[in-house]
Coordinates of C-alpha atoms and ligand atoms in Angstrom, one line a residue:
M167 CA 17.6 5.6 25.8
K168 CA 19.1 2.7 27.7
N169 CA 19.8 0.2 25.2
E170 CA 21.7 -2.5 27.1
Y171 CA 18.8 -5.0 27.6
L172 CA 20.0 -5.2 31.4
A173 CA 17.8 -5.4 34.5
L174 CA 19.9 -7.4 36.7
G175 CA 18.0 -8.2 39.9
E176 CA 14.6 -7.6 38.5
E177 CA 12.0 -10.1 39.6
L178 CA 10.3 -11.0 36.4
D179 CA 6.7 -11.6 36.3
P180 CA 6.5 -15.7 35.4
E181 CA 3.2 -14.7 33.3
G182 CA 4.2 -11.7 31.8
Y183 CA 7.8 -13.5 30.3
L184 CA 8.7 -16.4 28.7
I185 CA 11.9 -16.9 30.9
C186 CA 15.4 -18.9 29.4
D187 CA 18.1 -19.7 31.1
Y188 CA 21.7 -20.2 28.9
R189 CA 24.8 -21.6 29.5
V190 CA 27.3 -19.2 27.3
K191 CA 30.9 -19.3 26.8
S192 CA 32.4 -15.9 25.9
D193 CA 35.6 -13.7 26.1
L194 CA 32.9 -11.1 26.9
P195 CA 31.9 -10.3 30.2
I196 CA 28.7 -12.4 31.0
E197 CA 26.2 -9.3 31.2
T198 CA 27.8 -8.2 27.8
A199 CA 27.1 -11.5 26.6
G200 CA 23.8 -11.8 27.8
S201 CA 22.7 -8.4 26.4
R202 CA 23.8 -9.8 23.3
I203 CA 21.3 -12.6 23.4
A204 CA 18.3 -10.5 24.4
E205 CA 19.3 -7.5 22.1
E206 CA 19.4 -10.0 18.8
E207 CA 16.4 -11.9 20.0
S208 CA 14.1 -9.0 20.4
T209 CA 14.4 -5.1 19.3
G210 CA 18.1 -5.0 18.6
T211 CA 20.6 -5.8 16.2
W212 CA 24.7 -5.1 16.0
T213 CA 23.9 -1.6 16.1
R214 CA 21.3 0.9 17.5
P215 CA 18.7 1.2 14.3
T216 CA 17.3 4.9 14.3
T217 CA 14.0 3.5 14.1
L218 CA 14.6 1.8 17.5
T219 CA 11.9 4.1 19.9
E220 CA 12.3 4.2 23.6
D221 CA 8.6 2.8 23.6
I222 CA 9.6 -0.3 21.2
Y223 CA 12.4 -1.0 23.6
E224 CA 10.2 -0.9 26.8
R225 CA 7.5 -2.5 25.5
Y226 CA 9.0 -5.5 23.3
G227 CA 13.1 -5.7 24.7
A228 CA 14.1 -9.1 26.5
K229 CA 15.5 -8.3 29.5
V230 CA 18.5 -9.8 31.2
V231 CA 18.1 -10.1 35.0
M232 CA 20.4 -12.5 35.9
A233 CA 23.8 -12.7 34.9
Q234 CA 26.4 -15.0 37.1
G235 CA 29.4 -17.2 36.3
N236 CA 28.3 -18.9 33.0
M237 CA 24.5 -18.5 33.1
V238 CA 22.4 -15.8 32.0
R239 CA 18.5 -15.4 32.3
V240 CA 16.5 -13.5 30.1
G241 CA 12.5 -12.9 29.7
Y242 CA 11.1 -12.3 26.9
P243 CA 7.5 -10.3 27.2
V244 CA 4.5 -12.1 26.2
I245 CA 3.8 -9.8 23.4
D246 CA 6.5 -11.2 21.6
F247 CA 4.7 -14.2 21.1
S248 CA 1.0 -12.7 20.8
G249 CA -0.7 -12.9 17.1
E250 CA -3.1 -16.4 16.0
F251 CA -0.2 -17.4 13.9
G252 CA 3.2 -18.0 15.0
G253 CA 3.6 -21.1 17.3
V254 CA 6.7 -23.4 18.2
P255 CA 8.6 -22.1 15.2
Q256 CA 8.3 -18.4 16.3
I257 CA 8.7 -19.5 20.0
L258 CA 11.8 -21.2 18.9
S259 CA 13.1 -18.5 16.3
I260 CA 13.1 -15.9 19.3
I261 CA 14.5 -18.1 22.3
A262 CA 16.7 -20.5 20.2
G263 CA 17.2 -18.4 16.8
N264 CA 20.1 -16.4 15.9
L265 CA 21.9 -16.7 19.1
F266 CA 23.2 -19.8 18.6
G267 CA 25.3 -18.2 15.4
L268 CA 26.5 -15.1 17.2
E269 CA 30.4 -14.9 16.6
S270 CA 30.5 -12.8 19.7
L271 CA 29.5 -16.0 21.7
R272 CA 31.8 -19.2 21.5
G273 CA 29.1 -21.2 22.8
V274 CA 25.8 -20.8 24.1
R275 CA 23.1 -23.6 25.6
L276 CA 19.7 -23.0 26.0
Q277 CA 19.5 -24.8 29.8
D278 CA 15.8 -24.7 30.7
I279 CA 12.5 -22.7 29.8
W280 CA 9.4 -21.5 31.7
I281 CA 6.8 -21.0 29.6
P282 CA 3.7 -18.5 30.7
K283 CA 0.3 -20.0 31.0
V284 CA -0.9 -17.3 28.5
I285 CA 1.2 -19.2 25.7
T286 CA 0.7 -23.1 27.2
E287 CA -3.4 -22.6 26.9
R288 CA -3.0 -22.2 23.2
Y289 CA -1.9 -25.9 22.8
P290 CA -3.4 -28.9 23.3
G291 CA -1.0 -30.7 25.6
P292 CA -1.4 -34.7 26.1
R293 CA -4.9 -36.3 25.6
Y294 CA -3.7 -39.6 27.2
G295 CA -0.5 -38.9 29.3
I296 CA 1.0 -41.3 31.7
S297 CA -2.9 -42.1 33.3
G298 CA -4.5 -42.7 30.1
L299 CA -2.1 -44.7 28.8
R300 CA -2.1 -46.7 32.2
K301 CA -5.9 -47.0 31.6
I302 CA -5.8 -48.0 28.1
L303 CA -3.2 -51.0 28.9
D304 CA -5.1 -51.9 32.2
R305 CA -1.7 -51.5 33.9
P306 CA -2.2 -49.0 36.9
E307 CA 1.3 -49.4 38.8
K308 CA 4.5 -51.1 36.9
P309 CA 6.3 -49.4 34.2
L310 CA 4.9 -49.6 30.4
I311 CA 7.2 -52.4 28.7
G312 CA 7.7 -52.3 25.2
T313 CA 9.9 -53.4 22.1
I314 CA 10.9 -51.9 18.8
V315 CA 10.2 -54.4 15.9
K316 CA 14.0 -55.3 14.7
P317 CA 15.4 -55.3 12.4
K318 CA 14.3 -51.7 11.9
I319 CA 14.1 -52.1 8.3
G320 CA 13.5 -55.1 6.0
L321 CA 10.5 -57.0 7.5
P322 CA 7.3 -57.0 5.3
P323 CA 4.1 -56.9 6.9
K324 CA 3.3 -60.2 7.6
E325 CA 6.5 -60.9 9.5
F326 CA 6.5 -57.5 11.3
A327 CA 3.1 -58.3 12.8
D328 CA 4.3 -61.6 13.5
Y329 CA 6.7 -59.9 15.8
V330 CA 4.5 -57.8 17.5
Y331 CA 2.0 -60.9 18.2
E332 CA 4.9 -62.7 19.8
A333 CA 5.8 -59.7 21.9
G334 CA 2.3 -59.5 23.1
K335 CA 1.9 -63.2 24.0
G336 CA 5.4 -62.7 25.9
G337 CA 3.4 -59.9 28.0
L338 CA 4.6 -56.9 26.6
T339 CA 2.3 -53.8 26.7
N340 CA 3.8 -52.2 23.7
S341 CA 5.6 -52.1 20.8
K342 CA 6.1 -49.5 17.9
D343 CA 7.8 -48.8 14.6
D344 CA 11.5 -47.6 14.5
E345 CA 12.0 -44.3 13.6
T346 CA 13.5 -45.1 10.0
L347 CA 10.7 -46.8 9.0
V348 CA 7.3 -45.1 7.6
D349 CA 6.1 -46.4 4.6
Q350 CA 9.0 -47.7 2.3
D351 CA 8.1 -50.0 -0.5
F352 CA 8.9 -53.6 1.3
C353 CA 6.7 -52.6 4.6
P354 CA 3.9 -49.8 3.1
L355 CA 2.1 -48.1 6.3
E356 CA -1.2 -49.4 5.3
A357 CA -0.4 -53.0 4.8
R358 CA 1.7 -52.8 8.0
V359 CA -1.2 -51.1 10.1
S360 CA -3.9 -53.5 9.0
A361 CA -1.8 -56.6 9.8
V362 CA -0.5 -55.4 13.1
S363 CA -4.1 -54.4 13.7
E364 CA -5.3 -57.9 13.2
K365 CA -2.8 -59.3 15.4
L366 CA -3.6 -56.5 18.2
D367 CA -7.5 -57.5 18.3
L368 CA -6.2 -61.2 18.4
L369 CA -3.8 -60.5 21.4
E370 CA -6.6 -58.6 23.1
E371 CA -9.3 -61.3 22.5
E372 CA -6.5 -63.5 24.2
G373 CA -6.5 -61.8 27.2
H374 CA -3.2 -59.1 26.4
P375 CA -4.1 -56.0 25.8
M376 CA -1.1 -53.9 23.8
I377 CA -0.7 -51.1 21.7
H378 CA 1.8 -50.4 18.8
A379 CA 3.1 -47.3 17.6
H380 CA 3.1 -46.7 14.1
N381 CA 5.4 -44.1 12.7
I382 CA 3.6 -41.4 10.1
S383 CA 6.4 -38.9 10.3
T384 CA 6.6 -37.6 6.8
S385 CA 6.3 -33.8 5.2
A386 CA 3.9 -31.5 7.0
H387 CA 1.4 -31.3 4.1
E388 CA 1.1 -35.1 4.2
I389 CA 0.9 -35.9 7.8
L390 CA -2.9 -35.8 8.3
D391 CA -3.3 -38.1 5.3
A392 CA -1.0 -40.7 6.9
A393 CA -2.6 -40.4 9.8
D394 CA -5.9 -41.2 8.3
I395 CA -4.5 -44.3 6.6
A396 CA -3.3 -45.8 10.0
L397 CA -6.6 -44.9 11.6
E398 CA -8.8 -46.3 9.0
N399 CA -6.5 -49.9 9.3
G400 CA -6.9 -49.8 13.3
A401 CA -4.1 -47.7 14.4
R402 CA -4.3 -47.6 18.2
Q403 CA -1.2 -45.3 18.6
L404 CA 0.8 -43.2 16.4
M405 CA 4.3 -42.4 16.3
V406 CA 6.2 -38.9 15.1
D407 CA 9.8 -38.2 15.2
V408 CA 9.8 -35.1 16.6
F409 CA 13.0 -33.3 15.4
T410 CA 13.1 -34.3 12.1
E411 CA 9.5 -33.5 11.6
G412 CA 8.9 -30.5 13.5
F413 CA 7.1 -29.9 16.9
S414 CA 3.9 -28.6 14.8
G415 CA 3.6 -32.2 13.6
V416 CA 2.9 -33.5 16.7
Q417 CA 0.7 -30.2 17.5
V418 CA -1.5 -31.1 13.9
L419 CA -2.1 -34.6 15.1
A420 CA -3.0 -33.7 18.7
E421 CA -5.2 -30.9 17.9
D422 CA -7.5 -32.9 15.2
P423 CA -10.3 -34.3 16.6
S424 CA -10.5 -37.5 14.2
V425 CA -7.0 -38.2 15.2
G426 CA -7.8 -38.9 18.8
V427 CA -5.1 -41.5 19.5
P428 CA -1.8 -41.7 21.8
L429 CA 0.7 -39.8 20.4
H430 CA 4.2 -41.5 20.7
V431 CA 7.1 -39.0 20.2
H432 CA 10.8 -39.9 19.5
R433 CA 14.0 -38.0 19.8
A434 CA 16.0 -39.2 16.4
M435 CA 18.4 -36.5 15.6
H436 CA 18.5 -34.7 19.2
G437 CA 22.2 -35.5 19.8
A438 CA 23.2 -32.9 17.1
F439 CA 21.9 -30.1 19.3
T440 CA 21.6 -31.7 22.9
R441 CA 25.0 -33.6 23.3
D442 CA 27.2 -31.0 23.6
P443 CA 27.4 -29.3 27.0
E444 CA 28.2 -26.0 26.1
H445 CA 26.2 -25.3 22.8
G446 CA 22.6 -26.3 21.9
I447 CA 19.4 -27.0 23.6
S448 CA 18.8 -29.2 26.6
M449 CA 16.3 -32.2 26.4
P450 CA 14.4 -30.8 29.2
V451 CA 13.5 -27.9 26.9
A452 CA 12.5 -30.2 24.4
C453 CA 10.6 -32.0 26.5
K454 CA 8.4 -29.1 27.5
L455 CA 7.8 -28.3 24.0
V456 CA 6.7 -32.0 23.2
R457 CA 4.4 -32.0 26.4
M458 CA 2.8 -28.7 25.2
V459 CA 2.5 -29.7 21.6
G460 CA 0.4 -33.0 23.0
G461 CA 3.3 -35.8 23.1
D462 CA 1.8 -38.4 25.2
S463 CA 5.4 -40.3 25.2
F464 CA 8.6 -39.2 24.9
H465 CA 12.2 -40.4 24.9
I466 CA 14.4 -39.3 27.6
G467 CA 17.1 -41.9 27.4
T468 CA 18.0 -44.7 29.4
Y469 CA 20.0 -43.0 32.5
G470 CA 23.3 -44.4 31.8
T471 CA 22.5 -48.3 31.1
G472 CA 21.5 -48.5 27.3
K473 CA 23.6 -47.7 24.5
M474 CA 23.0 -44.2 23.7
H475 CA 25.0 -41.3 25.5
A476 CA 23.8 -40.2 28.5
N477 CA 23.8 -37.4 30.8
I478 CA 21.8 -38.6 34.2
S479 CA 21.0 -35.5 35.6
E480 CA 19.7 -33.8 32.2
E481 CA 17.4 -37.1 32.0
L482 CA 16.3 -36.8 35.5
H483 CA 15.6 -33.1 34.7
S484 CA 13.7 -34.3 31.3
E485 CA 11.8 -36.6 33.5
K486 CA 10.6 -33.6 35.4
A487 CA 10.0 -31.7 32.8
L488 CA 7.7 -34.1 31.1
T489 CA 5.6 -34.6 34.7
E490 CA 5.9 -32.3 37.1
E491 CA 3.0 -29.5 37.4
M492 CA 2.9 -27.0 34.3
H493 CA -0.3 -24.9 34.4
G494 CA -2.7 -28.0 34.8
I495 CA -1.1 -30.0 31.5
H496 CA -1.1 -33.7 31.7
P497 CA 2.2 -35.5 32.6
T498 CA 3.7 -37.1 29.3
I499 CA 5.3 -40.5 30.1
P500 CA 9.0 -40.5 29.9
V501 CA 10.2 -43.2 27.5
S502 CA 13.7 -45.0 28.4
S503 CA 14.9 -47.0 25.2
G504 CA 18.3 -47.6 23.3
G505 CA 20.3 -50.8 23.9
L506 CA 18.6 -52.0 27.0
H507 CA 18.2 -55.4 27.9
P508 CA 16.6 -57.4 30.7
G509 CA 19.7 -57.2 33.2
H510 CA 19.4 -53.4 32.9
M511 CA 16.3 -53.5 34.4
P512 CA 17.1 -52.8 38.2
E513 CA 19.6 -50.4 37.9
L514 CA 17.1 -48.6 35.3
M515 CA 14.2 -48.5 37.3
A516 CA 16.2 -47.5 40.4
K517 CA 16.5 -44.2 38.8
S518 CA 13.6 -44.1 36.3
G519 CA 11.0 -45.0 39.1
N520 CA 7.7 -46.9 37.9
D521 CA 6.0 -44.1 35.5
V522 CA 8.2 -45.0 32.6
Q523 CA 7.7 -46.6 29.5
I524 CA 10.9 -48.8 29.1
Q525 CA 11.5 -50.5 25.2
A526 CA 14.0 -53.2 24.2
G527 CA 14.4 -53.9 20.2
G528 CA 17.7 -55.6 20.4
G529 CA 17.1 -57.0 24.3
V530 CA 14.1 -58.6 22.8
S531 CA 14.4 -60.0 19.5
G532 CA 18.3 -61.0 20.4
H533 CA 17.3 -63.4 22.9
P534 CA 18.4 -66.9 21.9
D535 CA 15.1 -68.3 21.6
G536 CA 13.6 -65.7 20.0
V537 CA 11.1 -62.5 20.1
R538 CA 8.5 -64.3 22.6
A539 CA 11.0 -65.4 24.9
G540 CA 12.9 -62.2 24.8
A541 CA 9.3 -60.7 25.6
T542 CA 9.2 -62.5 28.4
A543 CA 12.4 -62.4 29.9
L544 CA 12.3 -58.7 29.7
M545 CA 8.7 -58.7 31.5
Q546 CA 10.6 -61.0 34.3
A547 CA 13.1 -58.7 35.0
V548 CA 10.7 -56.1 35.3
D549 CA 8.6 -58.3 37.6
A550 CA 12.0 -58.8 39.7
A551 CA 12.8 -55.5 39.7
F552 CA 9.3 -54.0 40.9
D553 CA 9.1 -56.7 43.9
G554 CA 12.9 -56.3 44.5
I555 CA 14.0 -59.3 44.2
P556 CA 17.5 -59.6 42.7
L557 CA 17.5 -61.0 39.1
R558 CA 19.9 -63.6 40.0
E559 CA 17.4 -64.9 42.1
Y560 CA 14.6 -64.6 40.2
A561 CA 16.2 -66.4 37.0
K562 CA 16.7 -69.3 39.0
S563 CA 13.1 -70.1 38.6
H564 CA 12.6 -68.4 35.3
D565 CA 14.3 -69.7 32.3
E566 CA 13.8 -67.1 29.9
L567 CA 15.2 -64.6 32.2
R568 CA 18.2 -66.7 33.0
K569 CA 18.9 -67.3 29.1
A570 CA 18.7 -63.3 28.8
L571 CA 21.1 -63.1 31.4
E572 CA 23.5 -65.6 30.1
T573 CA 23.7 -63.9 26.7
W574 CA 24.0 -60.0 27.8
G575 CA 24.6 -60.2 31.4
Y576 CA 23.9 -57.6 34.0
R577 CA 25.0 -54.6 32.6
Ligands
LIG671 C1 14.6 -47.1 19.9 O1 13.7 -46.3 18.9 O2 14.7 -46.3 21.1 C2 15.8 -47.7 19.4 O3 15.7 -48.3 18.1 C3 16.1 -48.9 20.0 O4 16.8 -50.0 19.6 P1 17.5 -50.9 20.5 O5 16.7 -51.7 21.8 O6 17.8 -52.1 19.9 O7 18.5 -50.2 20.9

């Protein structure tokens, strides 16, 4: 029986296999390193089990079809993912499980995945995505522009809702809770949602349609209860920190017919496994999974313009993972957030294009004239960049933008 898990050069049927590309760092020959992954994650282990029959190996064994340089491509038969239960936890336990700890591999990074339709069709995908959010906000072309209420924690519900109102009056289309705010005693979920909903109603009456994403990340058994409380109090959008919550937390909300509002997905903690180029999981992989489980918007980075570490080519790849054709699933809108301010807009939008949700927390609330002026300045910068007008020029007739640029500069 051949048990090397090698099928180099074999053309895999993309509907018969979940295909993964790994970047591997190892002292072993690259084919051997690849076969260690395929073996560990399908029918094998460190020795040949006497119970491993030819039939089991042939039917359920993963295959290394490419091993070149430091890259290997492994195909996992779809039957390894069959059955009613398992979901994303099982997918990840196979394609991103024990392999990360194998002593024989000094580093391994899951770079990309291609999930066959027979698997994706079991998941909801985004209900709204880019086109749905544009419709709700009546913003057909330009990027969606949002803020994150700052400080991250500490504001009581009334002051919190006032911030949202001021941001809406400045013209923003979106706002959101920060990733660390859920239901703390100083700003309980119910009181916060109710206060924000009142202000969003007022903004709508005044001609400023806006939505706010309420963070309901919590223990798995409570997330639907948290969603209920938020929805009963008028929530128009919910938010989940997907890596601390788990992909299933997004899925359960996307699948529940009583939820029905767009889901904003934050990536807090991603740097623990995405930042090292030689070990971990890439953001594009996370993007495909978030899209599959139903995230309508997902943070992917700021293309080197903000405060967070960036790998620009990977961010462009993330954008594609969220928006390119994927078995007919709606595109998820990429979110650019983290250390942004008006001066970044031309460079950011040149890289992101217009199908993006841009957000600034400090870059709105830190404006010397307050939140409304900060929001106005951000919108002015986006308008200027959209129309190809240099910020310096536009700022001559737009005071809020001028002050923002004086405060933070152009980079
Ligand atoms: C986020 O949720 O992306 C951050 O809290 C961004 O905040 P900042 O714009 O102040 O960096």
